[in-house]
PDB file of C-alpha atoms in Angstrom:
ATOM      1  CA  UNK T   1      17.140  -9.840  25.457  1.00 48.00           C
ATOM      2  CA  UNK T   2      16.194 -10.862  22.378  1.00 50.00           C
ATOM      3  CA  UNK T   3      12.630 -11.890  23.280  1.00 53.00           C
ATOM      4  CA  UNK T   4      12.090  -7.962  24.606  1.00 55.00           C
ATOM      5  CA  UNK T   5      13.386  -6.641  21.363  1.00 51.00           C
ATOM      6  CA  UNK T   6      10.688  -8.832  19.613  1.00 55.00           C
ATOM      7  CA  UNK T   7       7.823  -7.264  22.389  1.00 54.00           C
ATOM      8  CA  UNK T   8       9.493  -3.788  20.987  1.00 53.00           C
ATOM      9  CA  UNK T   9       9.008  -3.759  17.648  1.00 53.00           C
ATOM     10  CA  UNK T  10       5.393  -5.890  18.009  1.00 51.00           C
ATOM     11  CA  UNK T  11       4.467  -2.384  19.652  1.00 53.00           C
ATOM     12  CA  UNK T  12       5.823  -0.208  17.287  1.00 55.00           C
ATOM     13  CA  UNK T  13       3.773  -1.937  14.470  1.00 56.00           C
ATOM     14  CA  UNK T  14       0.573  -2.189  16.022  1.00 57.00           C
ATOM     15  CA  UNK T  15       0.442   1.947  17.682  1.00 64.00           C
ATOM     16  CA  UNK T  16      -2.555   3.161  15.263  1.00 71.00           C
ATOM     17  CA  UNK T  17      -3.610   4.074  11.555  1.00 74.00           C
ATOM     18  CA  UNK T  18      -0.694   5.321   9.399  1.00 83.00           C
ATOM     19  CA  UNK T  19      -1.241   8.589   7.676  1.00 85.00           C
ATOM     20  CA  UNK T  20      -2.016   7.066   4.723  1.00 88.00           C
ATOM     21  CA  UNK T  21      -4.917   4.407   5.646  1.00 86.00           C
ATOM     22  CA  UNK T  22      -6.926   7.785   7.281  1.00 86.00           C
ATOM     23  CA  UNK T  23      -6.468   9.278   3.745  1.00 89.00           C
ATOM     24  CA  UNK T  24      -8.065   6.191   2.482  1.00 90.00           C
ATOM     25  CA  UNK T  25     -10.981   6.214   5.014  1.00 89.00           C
ATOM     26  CA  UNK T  26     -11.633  10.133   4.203  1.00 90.00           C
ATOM     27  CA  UNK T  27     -11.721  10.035   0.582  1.00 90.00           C
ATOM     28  CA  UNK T  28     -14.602   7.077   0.629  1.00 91.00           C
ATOM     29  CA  UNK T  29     -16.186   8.536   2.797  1.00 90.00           C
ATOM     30  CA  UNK T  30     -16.417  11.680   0.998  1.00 89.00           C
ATOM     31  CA  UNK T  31     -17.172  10.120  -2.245  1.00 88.00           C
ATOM     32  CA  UNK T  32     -20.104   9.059  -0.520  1.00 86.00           C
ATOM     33  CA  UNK T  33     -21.598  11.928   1.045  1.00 86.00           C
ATOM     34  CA  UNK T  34     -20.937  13.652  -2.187  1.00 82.00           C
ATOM     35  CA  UNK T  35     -22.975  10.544  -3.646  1.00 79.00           C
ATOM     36  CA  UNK T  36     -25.993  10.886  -0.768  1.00 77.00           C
ATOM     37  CA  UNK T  37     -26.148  14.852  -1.548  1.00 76.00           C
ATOM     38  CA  UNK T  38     -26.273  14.815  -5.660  1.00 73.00           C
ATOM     39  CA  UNK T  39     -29.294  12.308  -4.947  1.00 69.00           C
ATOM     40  CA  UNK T  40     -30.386  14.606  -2.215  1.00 67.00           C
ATOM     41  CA  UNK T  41     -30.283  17.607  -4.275  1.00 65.00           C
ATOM     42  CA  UNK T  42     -31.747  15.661  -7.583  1.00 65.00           C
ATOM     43  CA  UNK T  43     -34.857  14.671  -5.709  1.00 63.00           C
ATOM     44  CA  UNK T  44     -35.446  17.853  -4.394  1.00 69.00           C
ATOM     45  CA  UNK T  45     -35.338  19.252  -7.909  1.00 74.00           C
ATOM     46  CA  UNK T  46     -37.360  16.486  -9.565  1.00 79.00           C
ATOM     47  CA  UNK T  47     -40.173  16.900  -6.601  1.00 80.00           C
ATOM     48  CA  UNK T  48     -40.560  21.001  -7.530  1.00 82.00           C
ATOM     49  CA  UNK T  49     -41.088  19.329 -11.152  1.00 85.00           C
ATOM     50  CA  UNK T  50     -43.133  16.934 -10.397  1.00 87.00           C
ATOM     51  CA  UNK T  51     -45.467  19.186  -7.797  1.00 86.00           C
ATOM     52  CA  UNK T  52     -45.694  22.343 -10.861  1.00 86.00           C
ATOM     53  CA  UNK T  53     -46.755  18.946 -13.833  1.00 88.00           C
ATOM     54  CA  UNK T  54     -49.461  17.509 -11.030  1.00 89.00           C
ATOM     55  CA  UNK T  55     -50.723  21.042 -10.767  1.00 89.00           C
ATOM     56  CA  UNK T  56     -50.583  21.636 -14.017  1.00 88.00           C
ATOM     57  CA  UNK T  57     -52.336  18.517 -14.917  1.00 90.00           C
ATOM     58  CA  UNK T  58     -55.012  18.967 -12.406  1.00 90.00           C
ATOM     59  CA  UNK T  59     -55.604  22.347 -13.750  1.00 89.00           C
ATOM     60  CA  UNK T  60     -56.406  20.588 -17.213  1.00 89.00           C
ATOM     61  CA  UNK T  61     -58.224  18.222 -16.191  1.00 91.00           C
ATOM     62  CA  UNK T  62     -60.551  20.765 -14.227  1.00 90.00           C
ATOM     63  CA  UNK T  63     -60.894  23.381 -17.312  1.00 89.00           C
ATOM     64  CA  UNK T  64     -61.666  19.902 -19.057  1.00 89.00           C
ATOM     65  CA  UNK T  65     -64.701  18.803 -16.744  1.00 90.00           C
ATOM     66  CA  UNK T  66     -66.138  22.119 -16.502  1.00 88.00           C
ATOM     67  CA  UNK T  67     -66.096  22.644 -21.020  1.00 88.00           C
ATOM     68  CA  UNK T  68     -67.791  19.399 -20.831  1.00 88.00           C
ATOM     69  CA  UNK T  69     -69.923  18.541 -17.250  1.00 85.00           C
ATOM     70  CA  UNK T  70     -72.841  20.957 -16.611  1.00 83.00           C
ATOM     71  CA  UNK T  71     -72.653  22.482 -12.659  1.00 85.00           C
ATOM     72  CA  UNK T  72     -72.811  25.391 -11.140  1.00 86.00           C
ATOM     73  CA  UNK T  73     -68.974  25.498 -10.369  1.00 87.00           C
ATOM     74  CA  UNK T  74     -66.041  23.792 -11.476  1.00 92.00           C
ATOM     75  CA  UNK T  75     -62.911  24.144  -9.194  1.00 91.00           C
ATOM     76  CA  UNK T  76     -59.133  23.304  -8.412  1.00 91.00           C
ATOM     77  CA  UNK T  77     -58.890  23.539  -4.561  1.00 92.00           C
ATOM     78  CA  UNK T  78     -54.737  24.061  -3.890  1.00 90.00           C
ATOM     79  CA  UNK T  79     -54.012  22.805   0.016  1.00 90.00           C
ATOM     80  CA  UNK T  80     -50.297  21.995   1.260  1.00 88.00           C
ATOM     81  CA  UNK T  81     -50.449  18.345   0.479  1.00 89.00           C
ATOM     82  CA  UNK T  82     -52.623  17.828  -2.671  1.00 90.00           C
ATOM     83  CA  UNK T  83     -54.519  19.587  -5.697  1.00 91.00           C
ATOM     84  CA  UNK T  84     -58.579  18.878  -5.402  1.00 93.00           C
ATOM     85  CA  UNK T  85     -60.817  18.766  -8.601  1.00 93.00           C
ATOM     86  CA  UNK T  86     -64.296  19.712  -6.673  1.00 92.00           C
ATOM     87  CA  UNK T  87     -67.587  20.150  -8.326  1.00 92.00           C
ATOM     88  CA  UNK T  88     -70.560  22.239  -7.240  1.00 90.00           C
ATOM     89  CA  UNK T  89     -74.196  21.126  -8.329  1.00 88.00           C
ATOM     90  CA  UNK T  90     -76.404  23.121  -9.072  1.00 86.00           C
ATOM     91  CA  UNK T  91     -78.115  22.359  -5.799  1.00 89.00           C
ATOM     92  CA  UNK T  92     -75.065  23.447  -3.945  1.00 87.00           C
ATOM     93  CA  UNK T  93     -73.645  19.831  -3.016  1.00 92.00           C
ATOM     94  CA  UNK T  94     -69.850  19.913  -3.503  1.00 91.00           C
ATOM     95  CA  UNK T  95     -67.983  16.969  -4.446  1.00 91.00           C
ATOM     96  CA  UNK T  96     -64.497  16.144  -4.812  1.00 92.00           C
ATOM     97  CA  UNK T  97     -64.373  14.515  -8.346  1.00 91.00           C
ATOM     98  CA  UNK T  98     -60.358  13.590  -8.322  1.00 93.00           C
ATOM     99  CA  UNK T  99     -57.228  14.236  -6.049  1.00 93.00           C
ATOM    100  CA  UNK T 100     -53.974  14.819  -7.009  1.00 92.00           C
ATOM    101  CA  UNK T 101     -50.717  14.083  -4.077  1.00 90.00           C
ATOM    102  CA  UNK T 102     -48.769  16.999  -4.331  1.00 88.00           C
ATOM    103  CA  UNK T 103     -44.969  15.754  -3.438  1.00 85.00           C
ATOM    104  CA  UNK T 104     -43.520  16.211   0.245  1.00 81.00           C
ATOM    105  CA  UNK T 105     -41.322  18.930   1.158  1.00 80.00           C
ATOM    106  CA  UNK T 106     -42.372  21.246  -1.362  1.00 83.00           C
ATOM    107  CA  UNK T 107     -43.913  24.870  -0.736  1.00 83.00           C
ATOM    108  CA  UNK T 108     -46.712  25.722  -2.851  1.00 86.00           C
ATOM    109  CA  UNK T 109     -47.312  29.777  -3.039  1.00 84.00           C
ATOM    110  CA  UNK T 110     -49.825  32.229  -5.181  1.00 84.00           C
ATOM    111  CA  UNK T 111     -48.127  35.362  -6.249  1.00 78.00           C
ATOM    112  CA  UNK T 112     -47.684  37.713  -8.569  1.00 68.00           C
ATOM    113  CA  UNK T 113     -44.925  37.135  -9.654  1.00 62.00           C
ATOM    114  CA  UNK T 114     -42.757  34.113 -10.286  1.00 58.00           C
ATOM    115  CA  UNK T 115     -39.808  35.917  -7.853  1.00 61.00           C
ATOM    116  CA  UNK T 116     -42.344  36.514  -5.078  1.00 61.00           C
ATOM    117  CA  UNK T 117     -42.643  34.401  -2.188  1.00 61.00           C
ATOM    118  CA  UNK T 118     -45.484  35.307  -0.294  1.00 69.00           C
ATOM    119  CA  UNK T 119     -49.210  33.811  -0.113  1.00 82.00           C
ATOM    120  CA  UNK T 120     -47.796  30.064   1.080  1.00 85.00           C
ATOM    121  CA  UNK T 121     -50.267  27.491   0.734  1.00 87.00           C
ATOM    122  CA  UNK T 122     -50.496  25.404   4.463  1.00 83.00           C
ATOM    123  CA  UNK T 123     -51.342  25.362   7.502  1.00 76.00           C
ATOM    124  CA  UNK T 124     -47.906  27.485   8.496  1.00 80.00           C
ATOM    125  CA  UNK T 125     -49.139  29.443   5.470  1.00 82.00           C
ATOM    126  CA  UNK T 126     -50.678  32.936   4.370  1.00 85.00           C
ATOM    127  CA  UNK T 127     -53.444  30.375   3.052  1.00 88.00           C
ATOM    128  CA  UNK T 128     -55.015  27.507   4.391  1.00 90.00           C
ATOM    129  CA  UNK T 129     -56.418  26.531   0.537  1.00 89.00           C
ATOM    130  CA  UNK T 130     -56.579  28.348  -2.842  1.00 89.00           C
ATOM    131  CA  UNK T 131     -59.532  27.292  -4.972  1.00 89.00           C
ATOM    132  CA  UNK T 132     -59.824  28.374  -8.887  1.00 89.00           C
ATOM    133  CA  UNK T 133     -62.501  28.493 -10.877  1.00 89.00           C
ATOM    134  CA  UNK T 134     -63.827  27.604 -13.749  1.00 87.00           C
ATOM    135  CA  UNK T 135     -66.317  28.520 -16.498  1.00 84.00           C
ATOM    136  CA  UNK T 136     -67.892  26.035 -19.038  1.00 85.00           C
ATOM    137  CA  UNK T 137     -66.051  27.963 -21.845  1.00 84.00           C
ATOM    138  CA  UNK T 138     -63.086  26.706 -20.348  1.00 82.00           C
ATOM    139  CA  UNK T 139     -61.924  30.454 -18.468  1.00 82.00           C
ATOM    140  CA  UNK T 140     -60.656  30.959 -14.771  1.00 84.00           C
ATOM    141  CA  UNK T 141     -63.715  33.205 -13.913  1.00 83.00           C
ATOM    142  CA  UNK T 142     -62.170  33.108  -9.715  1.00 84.00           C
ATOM    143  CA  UNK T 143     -59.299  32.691  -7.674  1.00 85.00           C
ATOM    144  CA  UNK T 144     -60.150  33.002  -3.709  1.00 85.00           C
ATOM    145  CA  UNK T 145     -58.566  31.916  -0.482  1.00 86.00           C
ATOM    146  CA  UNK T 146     -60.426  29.350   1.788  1.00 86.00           C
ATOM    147  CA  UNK T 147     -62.116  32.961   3.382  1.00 85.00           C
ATOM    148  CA  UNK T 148     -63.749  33.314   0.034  1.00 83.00           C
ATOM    149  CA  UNK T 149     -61.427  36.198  -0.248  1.00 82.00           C
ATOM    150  CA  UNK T 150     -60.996  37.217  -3.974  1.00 81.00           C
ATOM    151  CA  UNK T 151     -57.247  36.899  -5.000  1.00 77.00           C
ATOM    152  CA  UNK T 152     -57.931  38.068  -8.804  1.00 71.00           C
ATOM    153  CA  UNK T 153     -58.426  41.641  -7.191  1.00 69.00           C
ATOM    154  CA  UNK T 154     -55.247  41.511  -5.216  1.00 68.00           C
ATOM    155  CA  UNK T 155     -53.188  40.139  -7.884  1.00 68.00           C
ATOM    156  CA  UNK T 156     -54.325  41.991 -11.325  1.00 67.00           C
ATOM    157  CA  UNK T 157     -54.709  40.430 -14.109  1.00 71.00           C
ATOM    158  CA  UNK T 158     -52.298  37.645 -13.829  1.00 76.00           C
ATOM    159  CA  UNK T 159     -50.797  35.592 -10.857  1.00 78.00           C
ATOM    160  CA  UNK T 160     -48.125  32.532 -10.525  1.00 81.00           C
ATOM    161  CA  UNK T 161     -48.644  28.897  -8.533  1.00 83.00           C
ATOM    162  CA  UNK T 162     -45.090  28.866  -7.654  1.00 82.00           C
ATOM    163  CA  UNK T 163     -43.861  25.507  -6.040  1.00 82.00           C
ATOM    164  CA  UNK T 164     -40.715  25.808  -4.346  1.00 81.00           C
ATOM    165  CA  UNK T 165     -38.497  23.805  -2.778  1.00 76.00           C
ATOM    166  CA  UNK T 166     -36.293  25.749   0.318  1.00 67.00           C
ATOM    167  CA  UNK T 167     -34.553  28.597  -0.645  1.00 61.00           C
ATOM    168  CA  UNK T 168     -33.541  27.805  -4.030  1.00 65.00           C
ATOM    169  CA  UNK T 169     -35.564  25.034  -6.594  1.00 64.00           C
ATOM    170  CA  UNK T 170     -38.578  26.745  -8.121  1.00 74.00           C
ATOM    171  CA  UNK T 171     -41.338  25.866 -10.891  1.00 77.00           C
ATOM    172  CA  UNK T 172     -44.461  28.065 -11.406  1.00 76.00           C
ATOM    173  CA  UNK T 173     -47.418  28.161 -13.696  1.00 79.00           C
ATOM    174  CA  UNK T 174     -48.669  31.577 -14.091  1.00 78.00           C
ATOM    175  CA  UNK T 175     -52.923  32.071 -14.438  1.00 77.00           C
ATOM    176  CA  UNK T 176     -53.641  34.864 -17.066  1.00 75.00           C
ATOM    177  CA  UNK T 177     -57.199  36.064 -15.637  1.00 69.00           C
ATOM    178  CA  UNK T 178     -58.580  38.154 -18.821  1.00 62.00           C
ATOM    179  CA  UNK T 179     -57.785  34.929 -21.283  1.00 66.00           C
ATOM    180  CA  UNK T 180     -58.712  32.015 -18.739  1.00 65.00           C
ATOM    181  CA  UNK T 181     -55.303  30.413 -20.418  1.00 69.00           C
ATOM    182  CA  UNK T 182     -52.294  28.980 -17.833  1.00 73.00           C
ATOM    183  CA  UNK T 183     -48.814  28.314 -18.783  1.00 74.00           C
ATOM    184  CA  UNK T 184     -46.333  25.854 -16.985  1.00 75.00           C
ATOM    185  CA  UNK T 185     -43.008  28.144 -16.492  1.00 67.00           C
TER     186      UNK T 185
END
């Protein structure tokens, strides 16, 4: 008798998780998926920033080589996955001078406005490539698609690079066409 007693309460004490070791086990393991999604969503936020500075830079660096480098054309060619610096001689050969790696996951579009999304940059884009151009005084004299299609006359006087991560992280630098200047937004 007393060794089935014993058998009893060994079965009593070992039927499952108590109540309060599963609150244990779902408060860890929320602290860490609310750990994996702030560095989710920081990443996501520092790639739109980095994506709109490497633009940005690339941009300077182009207006810099065509003040200072003779050639027919200076130009920053946009694509999905990186920002070209390309020069044209003045016996048409075209070389790509530097590249910039645009970050992954980030949407690059050409708009008119900062809240517009249309014009995507890719190959699931509106635009394969966006190429700007510069002067030797330093002034965006072009902005055309990889068609050769003049954007300057679709978009007015100004237009924004907006890079864009999903629905909601966004960066632009807007081109102001009758100065030649660009601001980072």
């Amino acid at each position: 008798m007393r060794m089935k007693l014993n058998q009893k309460q060994v079965q009593k004490n070992n039927s499952g998780f108590s109540i309060i070791e599963l609150l244990v086990v779902v408060a860890i393991m929320a602290v860490f998926i609310g750990g994996a999604l702030t560095t989710f969503l920081s990443v996501s936020r520092t790639n739109v920033k980095k994506s709109n500075s490497v633009i940005n830079d690339a941009m300077i660096f182009c207006k810099g080589k065509a003040m200072t480098n003779a050639a027919k054309e200076w130009k920053l060619v946009l694509t999905e996955h990186e920002a070209n610096v390309v020069k044209v001689s003045s016996d048409g050969k075209v070389s790509t001078i530097k590249s910039y790696a645009l970050p992954n996951k980030v949407d690059i579009f050409v708009n008119t406005s900062e809240e517009s999304y249309a014009g995507k940059i890719g190959d699931d884009g509106d635009y394969e490539s966006v190429s700007i151009v510069y002067s030797s005084k330093g002034s965006i004299t072009k902005v055309y698609d990889e068609n050769n299609n003049s954007l300057m006359d679709k978009f007015g006087n100004t237009c924004c690079i907006v890079s864009k991560y999903k629905q909601s992280k966004s960066a632009s630098i807007k081109l102001y066409f009758i100065t030649g200047k660009h601001a980072k937004q």
